[in-house]
């Protein structure tokens, strides 16, 4: 009777240990493993052997298997995402750089400009406000980029959701590019009036515009290809 | 050859599971006991190793699930039985050929 109680206790502990397996594995094999453990306990009791050492060894053995299954699952997930890992890293770095520029760079630039021209018409403040407003389409584009990578990882590259995300990226790039163009034009007009050299900011703005142009063109091409693939898929379905 | 089991040798656990299933369908506990008997106690598997190997072998197509039925020698609980597949038989045959080749080389060199 005592042995039976011990068997039930060890079985209950083993069932708790099995919960550490990944969900898919647990759903598939935990009932069988529990059954097999029970069979092994019954066999030990029948042969008059104790349960403690057997249970301890089995718990260690199963725990090692749990570690293996969980690490296989993690490695599997990393391998699946490895093709998009680099791009995720690039997008994350762009976001960090943008936060750094907006949080530190822009206020410092404005402060320098204001200290140099204390009687100015508030142009630096206007630039700062525009920079912060432009953060909205910029971070939206980065977020949509992450969405596209998630869809690629889930084998949903050629889906309407991808086309929508690419369209949004294109729109955001257009908005940023157009804003910088308007900014350059305004800056050239203002600097022509004050006689200041705006070559530096113009060069930076042109670089950003060029980058936005590339992003617009690439996302337009990709969106077209994705849409073509979606149309082909829907045509080939019965 | 199955994706998870390329031309590299099979692990002892996988080899013995295939051997245990080569003659008849068995459930997990019966596979464990058969492996222990075949290897004369040298290969002992716990439930973690057994079902980890079964999972990988199912994925690779070396074994398949058969019925869910009661083992009259045990209790009234229904158990999943496993059976070897055609691919499993082919893999097992290839592995045994590999062993024979190795033994033949050892005999040639008068080692065995």
GROMACS .gro file of C-alpha atoms in nm:
model
  350
    1UNK     CA    1   0.000   0.000   0.000
    2UNK     CA    2   0.286   0.236   0.092
    3UNK     CA    3   0.461   0.144  -0.232
    4UNK     CA    4   0.144   0.220  -0.426
    5UNK     CA    5   0.122   0.563  -0.261
    6UNK     CA    6   0.489   0.629  -0.342
    7UNK     CA    7   0.429   0.522  -0.703
    8UNK     CA    8   0.140   0.767  -0.732
    9UNK     CA    9   0.351   1.044  -0.575
   10UNK     CA   10   0.641   0.988  -0.814
   11UNK     CA   11   0.400   0.967  -1.107
   12UNK     CA   12   0.248   1.302  -1.006
   13UNK     CA   13   0.598   1.458  -0.983
   14UNK     CA   14   0.691   1.312  -1.321
   15UNK     CA   15   0.375   1.457  -1.475
   16UNK     CA   16   0.478   1.800  -1.341
   17UNK     CA   17   0.827   1.758  -1.489
   18UNK     CA   18   0.677   1.678  -1.828
   19UNK     CA   19   0.520   2.025  -1.833
   20UNK     CA   20   0.869   2.168  -1.903
   21UNK     CA   21   0.865   2.021  -2.253
   22UNK     CA   22   0.772   2.255  -2.542
   23UNK     CA   23   0.396   2.262  -2.590
   24UNK     CA   24   0.380   2.069  -2.920
   25UNK     CA   25   0.603   1.793  -2.785
   26UNK     CA   26   0.412   1.784  -2.454
   27UNK     CA   27   0.075   1.753  -2.627
   28UNK     CA   28   0.202   1.467  -2.840
   29UNK     CA   29   0.416   1.261  -2.603
   30UNK     CA   30   0.349   1.355  -2.239
   31UNK     CA   31   0.058   1.108  -2.191
   32UNK     CA   32   0.267   0.822  -2.334
   33UNK     CA   33   0.572   0.917  -2.129
   34UNK     CA   34   0.356   0.928  -1.816
   35UNK     CA   35   0.215   0.585  -1.905
   36UNK     CA   36   0.564   0.442  -1.966
   37UNK     CA   37   0.693   0.584  -1.637
   38UNK     CA   38   0.401   0.419  -1.460
   39UNK     CA   39   0.480   0.088  -1.633
   40UNK     CA   40   0.844   0.113  -1.524
   41UNK     CA   41   0.741   0.187  -1.163
   42UNK     CA   42   0.503  -0.109  -1.164
   43UNK     CA   43   0.780  -0.333  -1.297
   44UNK     CA   44   1.017  -0.220  -1.021
   45UNK     CA   45   0.759  -0.283  -0.749
   46UNK     CA   46   0.677  -0.627  -0.890
   47UNK     CA   47   1.042  -0.725  -0.874
   48UNK     CA   48   1.063  -0.598  -0.514
   49UNK     CA   49   1.303  -0.313  -0.597
   50UNK     CA   50   1.286   0.035  -0.451
   51UNK     CA   51   1.155   0.334  -0.641
   52UNK     CA   52   1.363   0.624  -0.514
   53UNK     CA   53   1.685   0.567  -0.710
   54UNK     CA   54   1.495   0.466  -1.025
   55UNK     CA   55   1.272   0.776  -1.003
   56UNK     CA   56   1.572   1.003  -0.938
   57UNK     CA   57   1.765   0.863  -1.237
   58UNK     CA   58   1.458   0.884  -1.462
   59UNK     CA   59   1.390   1.244  -1.356
   60UNK     CA   60   1.750   1.342  -1.441
   61UNK     CA   61   1.733   1.156  -1.774
   62UNK     CA   62   1.403   1.319  -1.869
   63UNK     CA   63   1.525   1.661  -1.760
   64UNK     CA   64   1.827   1.625  -1.992
   65UNK     CA   65   1.587   1.532  -2.274
   66UNK     CA   66   1.372   1.838  -2.188
   67UNK     CA   67   1.679   2.063  -2.219
   68UNK     CA   68   1.759   1.906  -2.554
   69UNK     CA   69   1.407   1.948  -2.693
   70UNK     CA   70   1.386   2.310  -2.577
   71UNK     CA   71   1.728   2.398  -2.720
   72UNK     CA   72   1.634   2.225  -3.049
   73UNK     CA   73   1.321   2.439  -3.061
   74UNK     CA   74   1.514   2.761  -2.994
   75UNK     CA   75   1.779   2.671  -3.255
   76UNK     CA   76   1.507   2.581  -3.503
   77UNK     CA   77   1.343   2.922  -3.451
   78UNK     CA   78   1.675   3.105  -3.487
   79UNK     CA   79   1.761   2.910  -3.804
   80UNK     CA   80   1.420   2.989  -3.951
   81UNK     CA   81   1.475   3.353  -3.881
   82UNK     CA   82   1.842   3.363  -3.974
   83UNK     CA   83   1.770   3.486  -4.326
   84UNK     CA   84   1.585   3.787  -4.188
   85UNK     CA   85   1.801   3.828  -3.877
   86UNK     CA   86   2.048   4.059  -4.051
   87UNK     CA   87   1.771   4.283  -4.184
   88UNK     CA   88   1.605   4.293  -3.842
   89UNK     CA   89   1.937   4.406  -3.700
   90UNK     CA   90   1.971   4.678  -3.965
   91UNK     CA   91   1.618   4.810  -3.898
   92UNK     CA   92   1.680   4.807  -3.522
   93UNK     CA   93   2.005   5.003  -3.568
   94UNK     CA   94   1.825   5.256  -3.790
   95UNK     CA   95   1.561   5.304  -3.521
   96UNK     CA   96   1.827   5.350  -3.250
   97UNK     CA   97   2.017   5.597  -3.471
   98UNK     CA   98   1.698   5.795  -3.541
   99UNK     CA   99   1.614   5.806  -3.169
  100UNK     CA  100   1.967   5.925  -3.096
  101UNK     CA  101   1.950   6.197  -3.362
  102UNK     CA  102   1.605   6.318  -3.253
  103UNK     CA  103   1.674   6.287  -2.883
  104UNK     CA  104   2.025   6.435  -2.872
  105UNK     CA  105   2.143   6.555  -3.213
  106UNK     CA  106   1.856   6.779  -3.315
  107UNK     CA  107   1.814   6.963  -2.979
  108UNK     CA  108   2.191   7.023  -2.967
  109UNK     CA  109   2.193   7.157  -3.324
  110UNK     CA  110   1.901   7.387  -3.248
  111UNK     CA  111   2.067   7.510  -2.929
  112UNK     CA  112   2.391   7.584  -3.122
  113UNK     CA  113   2.203   7.766  -3.394
  114UNK     CA  114   2.001   7.975  -3.149
  115UNK     CA  115   2.313   8.069  -2.952
  116UNK     CA  116   2.483   8.179  -3.275
  117UNK     CA  117   2.181   8.377  -3.396
  118UNK     CA  118   1.983   8.478  -3.085
  119UNK     CA  119   1.778   8.728  -3.280
  120UNK     CA  120   1.681   8.482  -3.550
  121UNK     CA  121   1.322   8.421  -3.674
  122UNK     CA  122   1.290   8.079  -3.512
  123UNK     CA  123   1.394   7.876  -3.817
  124UNK     CA  124   1.586   7.621  -3.600
  125UNK     CA  125   1.271   7.557  -3.396
  126UNK     CA  126   1.070   7.507  -3.714
  127UNK     CA  127   1.332   7.256  -3.836
  128UNK     CA  128   1.314   7.075  -3.502
  129UNK     CA  129   0.935   7.050  -3.519
  130UNK     CA  130   0.953   6.924  -3.880
  131UNK     CA  131   1.217   6.667  -3.780
  132UNK     CA  132   0.995   6.532  -3.503
  133UNK     CA  133   0.690   6.523  -3.732
  134UNK     CA  134   0.894   6.331  -3.992
  135UNK     CA  135   0.969   6.071  -3.723
  136UNK     CA  136   0.611   5.949  -3.766
  137UNK     CA  137   0.645   5.827  -4.128
  138UNK     CA  138   1.003   5.712  -4.056
  139UNK     CA  139   0.913   5.485  -3.765
  140UNK     CA  140   0.597   5.374  -3.947
  141UNK     CA  141   0.816   5.261  -4.237
  142UNK     CA  142   1.050   5.076  -3.997
  143UNK     CA  143   0.751   4.904  -3.830
  144UNK     CA  144   0.613   4.801  -4.169
  145UNK     CA  145   0.959   4.667  -4.254
  146UNK     CA  146   0.944   4.445  -3.944
  147UNK     CA  147   0.595   4.330  -4.049
  148UNK     CA  148   0.725   4.224  -4.391
  149UNK     CA  149   1.011   4.028  -4.227
  150UNK     CA  150   0.762   3.856  -3.993
  151UNK     CA  151   0.546   3.759  -4.291
  152UNK     CA  152   0.853   3.622  -4.472
  153UNK     CA  153   0.941   3.413  -4.165
  154UNK     CA  154   0.588   3.272  -4.154
  155UNK     CA  155   0.606   3.176  -4.526
  156UNK     CA  156   0.350   3.443  -4.612
  157UNK     CA  157   0.580   3.648  -4.837
  158UNK     CA  158   0.331   3.657  -5.124
  159UNK     CA  159   0.022   3.766  -4.937
  160UNK     CA  160  -0.198   4.079  -4.946
  161UNK     CA  161  -0.059   4.183  -4.606
  162UNK     CA  162   0.292   4.202  -4.755
  163UNK     CA  163   0.166   4.413  -5.046
  164UNK     CA  164  -0.006   4.651  -4.803
  165UNK     CA  165   0.308   4.687  -4.590
  166UNK     CA  166   0.524   4.756  -4.898
  167UNK     CA  167   0.273   5.015  -5.015
  168UNK     CA  168   0.291   5.188  -4.676
  169UNK     CA  169   0.672   5.185  -4.681
  170UNK     CA  170   0.663   5.343  -5.028
  171UNK     CA  171   0.418   5.611  -4.909
  172UNK     CA  172   0.628   5.693  -4.601
  173UNK     CA  173   0.947   5.716  -4.810
  174UNK     CA  174   0.768   5.948  -5.054
  175UNK     CA  175   0.647   6.171  -4.770
  176UNK     CA  176   0.994   6.193  -4.614
  177UNK     CA  177   1.161   6.253  -4.953
  178UNK     CA  178   0.908   6.521  -5.050
  179UNK     CA  179   0.943   6.691  -4.710
  180UNK     CA  180   1.319   6.704  -4.743
  181UNK     CA  181   1.285   6.843  -5.095
  182UNK     CA  182   1.053   7.115  -4.968
  183UNK     CA  183   1.298   7.172  -4.683
  184UNK     CA  184   1.596   7.215  -4.921
  185UNK     CA  185   1.404   7.459  -5.139
  186UNK     CA  186   1.298   7.666  -4.835
  187UNK     CA  187   1.652   7.656  -4.695
  188UNK     CA  188   1.804   7.774  -5.024
  189UNK     CA  189   1.555   8.061  -5.046
  190UNK     CA  190   1.624   8.163  -4.684
  191UNK     CA  191   2.000   8.130  -4.714
  192UNK     CA  192   1.997   8.330  -5.037
  193UNK     CA  193   1.833   8.610  -4.836
  194UNK     CA  194   2.072   8.593  -4.537
  195UNK     CA  195   2.382   8.512  -4.744
  196UNK     CA  196   2.461   8.202  -4.539
  197UNK     CA  197   2.614   7.891  -4.684
  198UNK     CA  198   2.364   7.609  -4.679
  199UNK     CA  199   2.580   7.357  -4.865
  200UNK     CA  200   2.622   7.125  -4.565
  201UNK     CA  201   2.253   7.082  -4.477
  202UNK     CA  202   2.170   7.069  -4.850
  203UNK     CA  203   2.413   6.781  -4.906
  204UNK     CA  204   2.271   6.586  -4.611
  205UNK     CA  205   1.915   6.650  -4.725
  206UNK     CA  206   1.999   6.537  -5.080
  207UNK     CA  207   2.154   6.217  -4.947
  208UNK     CA  208   1.839   6.145  -4.748
  209UNK     CA  209   1.622   6.223  -5.051
  210UNK     CA  210   1.831   5.986  -5.263
  211UNK     CA  211   1.788   5.713  -5.002
  212UNK     CA  212   1.410   5.774  -4.993
  213UNK     CA  213   1.401   5.753  -5.373
  214UNK     CA  214   1.574   5.413  -5.365
  215UNK     CA  215   1.337   5.285  -5.094
  216UNK     CA  216   1.036   5.412  -5.293
  217UNK     CA  217   1.157   5.245  -5.614
  218UNK     CA  218   1.249   4.913  -5.447
  219UNK     CA  219   0.925   4.887  -5.250
  220UNK     CA  220   0.724   4.971  -5.566
  221UNK     CA  221   0.900   4.694  -5.761
  222UNK     CA  222   0.861   4.443  -5.475
  223UNK     CA  223   0.494   4.533  -5.431
  224UNK     CA  224   0.434   4.472  -5.802
  225UNK     CA  225   0.604   4.131  -5.787
  226UNK     CA  226   0.412   4.032  -5.473
  227UNK     CA  227   0.084   4.139  -5.635
  228UNK     CA  228   0.172   3.941  -5.950
  229UNK     CA  229   0.240   3.631  -5.740
  230UNK     CA  230  -0.087   3.676  -5.548
  231UNK     CA  231  -0.280   3.710  -5.877
  232UNK     CA  232  -0.107   3.398  -6.019
  233UNK     CA  233  -0.188   3.202  -5.703
  234UNK     CA  234  -0.554   3.300  -5.712
  235UNK     CA  235  -0.574   3.212  -6.086
  236UNK     CA  236  -0.425   2.867  -6.035
  237UNK     CA  237  -0.668   2.779  -5.752
  238UNK     CA  238  -0.963   2.563  -5.870
  239UNK     CA  239   1.754   0.897  -4.703
  240UNK     CA  240   1.538   1.077  -4.443
  241UNK     CA  241   1.614   1.444  -4.381
  242UNK     CA  242   1.714   1.407  -4.016
  243UNK     CA  243   1.913   1.090  -4.077
  244UNK     CA  244   2.153   1.152  -4.363
  245UNK     CA  245   2.427   0.908  -4.458
  246UNK     CA  246   2.590   0.935  -4.116
  247UNK     CA  247   2.562   0.625  -3.890
  248UNK     CA  248   2.245   0.590  -3.685
  249UNK     CA  249   2.267   0.646  -3.312
  250UNK     CA  250   2.247   0.331  -3.096
  251UNK     CA  251   1.902   0.435  -2.972
  252UNK     CA  252   1.759   0.475  -3.324
  253UNK     CA  253   1.922   0.154  -3.447
  254UNK     CA  254   1.782  -0.051  -3.161
  255UNK     CA  255   1.436   0.101  -3.194
  256UNK     CA  256   1.432   0.008  -3.562
  257UNK     CA  257   1.549  -0.343  -3.475
  258UNK     CA  258   1.279  -0.375  -3.207
  259UNK     CA  259   1.010  -0.271  -3.456
  260UNK     CA  260   1.148  -0.478  -3.744
  261UNK     CA  261   0.953  -0.788  -3.638
  262UNK     CA  262   0.629  -0.648  -3.496
  263UNK     CA  263   0.443  -0.335  -3.383
  264UNK     CA  264   0.517  -0.227  -3.028
  265UNK     CA  265   0.424   0.049  -2.785
  266UNK     CA  266   0.681   0.266  -2.607
  267UNK     CA  267   0.733   0.053  -2.298
  268UNK     CA  268   0.757  -0.266  -2.506
  269UNK     CA  269   1.017  -0.100  -2.733
  270UNK     CA  270   1.218  -0.005  -2.424
  271UNK     CA  271   1.212  -0.364  -2.288
  272UNK     CA  272   1.292  -0.515  -2.629
  273UNK     CA  273   1.591  -0.283  -2.675
  274UNK     CA  274   1.720  -0.376  -2.330
  275UNK     CA  275   1.678  -0.744  -2.412
  276UNK     CA  276   1.837  -0.721  -2.760
  277UNK     CA  277   2.140  -0.534  -2.627
  278UNK     CA  278   2.163  -0.759  -2.319
  279UNK     CA  279   2.132  -0.461  -2.090
  280UNK     CA  280   2.405  -0.256  -2.265
  281UNK     CA  281   2.158  -0.005  -2.417
  282UNK     CA  282   1.920   0.130  -2.156
  283UNK     CA  283   1.684   0.411  -2.250
  284UNK     CA  284   1.475   0.623  -2.024
  285UNK     CA  285   1.142   0.769  -2.139
  286UNK     CA  286   1.311   1.099  -2.231
  287UNK     CA  287   1.558   0.937  -2.472
  288UNK     CA  288   1.301   0.689  -2.606
  289UNK     CA  289   1.032   0.940  -2.694
  290UNK     CA  290   1.284   1.199  -2.814
  291UNK     CA  291   1.412   0.939  -3.061
  292UNK     CA  292   1.057   0.829  -3.151
  293UNK     CA  293   0.966   1.193  -3.223
  294UNK     CA  294   1.264   1.238  -3.455
  295UNK     CA  295   1.204   0.904  -3.624
  296UNK     CA  296   0.836   0.990  -3.684
  297UNK     CA  297   0.942   1.321  -3.837
  298UNK     CA  298   1.198   1.145  -4.057
  299UNK     CA  299   0.941   0.887  -4.169
  300UNK     CA  300   1.137   0.588  -4.035
  301UNK     CA  301   0.847   0.474  -3.817
  302UNK     CA  302   0.476   0.543  -3.811
  303UNK     CA  303   0.194   0.521  -3.563
  304UNK     CA  304  -0.017   0.211  -3.584
  305UNK     CA  305  -0.317   0.136  -3.363
  306UNK     CA  306  -0.413   0.255  -3.022
  307UNK     CA  307  -0.499  -0.058  -2.829
  308UNK     CA  308  -0.475  -0.231  -2.492
  309UNK     CA  309  -0.176  -0.447  -2.406
  310UNK     CA  310  -0.322  -0.753  -2.230
  311UNK     CA  311   0.006  -0.809  -2.041
  312UNK     CA  312  -0.011  -0.468  -1.875
  313UNK     CA  313  -0.316  -0.271  -1.765
  314UNK     CA  314  -0.636  -0.153  -1.928
  315UNK     CA  315  -0.492   0.172  -2.060
  316UNK     CA  316  -0.492   0.213  -2.439
  317UNK     CA  317  -0.143   0.260  -2.583
  318UNK     CA  318  -0.014   0.395  -2.914
  319UNK     CA  319   0.166   0.125  -3.110
  320UNK     CA  320   0.446   0.206  -3.353
  321UNK     CA  321   0.550   0.023  -3.668
  322UNK     CA  322   0.852   0.047  -3.898
  323UNK     CA  323   0.792   0.202  -4.241
  324UNK     CA  324   0.941   0.101  -4.576
  325UNK     CA  325   1.192   0.386  -4.542
  326UNK     CA  326   1.277   0.264  -4.193
  327UNK     CA  327   1.344  -0.087  -4.326
  328UNK     CA  328   1.563   0.055  -4.602
  329UNK     CA  329   1.757   0.269  -4.353
  330UNK     CA  330   1.800  -0.025  -4.116
  331UNK     CA  331   1.920  -0.250  -4.401
  332UNK     CA  332   2.171   0.017  -4.513
  333UNK     CA  333   2.298   0.053  -4.156
  334UNK     CA  334   2.343  -0.322  -4.115
  335UNK     CA  335   2.529  -0.333  -4.449
  336UNK     CA  336   2.759  -0.063  -4.314
  337UNK     CA  337   2.828  -0.275  -4.004
  338UNK     CA  338   2.899  -0.582  -4.220
  339UNK     CA  339   3.146  -0.384  -4.431
  340UNK     CA  340   3.326  -0.260  -4.122
  341UNK     CA  341   3.341  -0.612  -3.973
  342UNK     CA  342   3.470  -0.747  -4.309
  343UNK     CA  343   3.751  -0.486  -4.310
  344UNK     CA  344   3.837  -0.572  -3.947
  345UNK     CA  345   3.848  -0.945  -4.033
  346UNK     CA  346   4.069  -0.873  -4.335
  347UNK     CA  347   4.311  -0.694  -4.108
  348UNK     CA  348   4.285  -0.988  -3.869
  349UNK     CA  349   4.148  -0.767  -3.595
  350UNK     CA  350   3.824  -0.957  -3.537
   0.00000   0.00000   0.00000
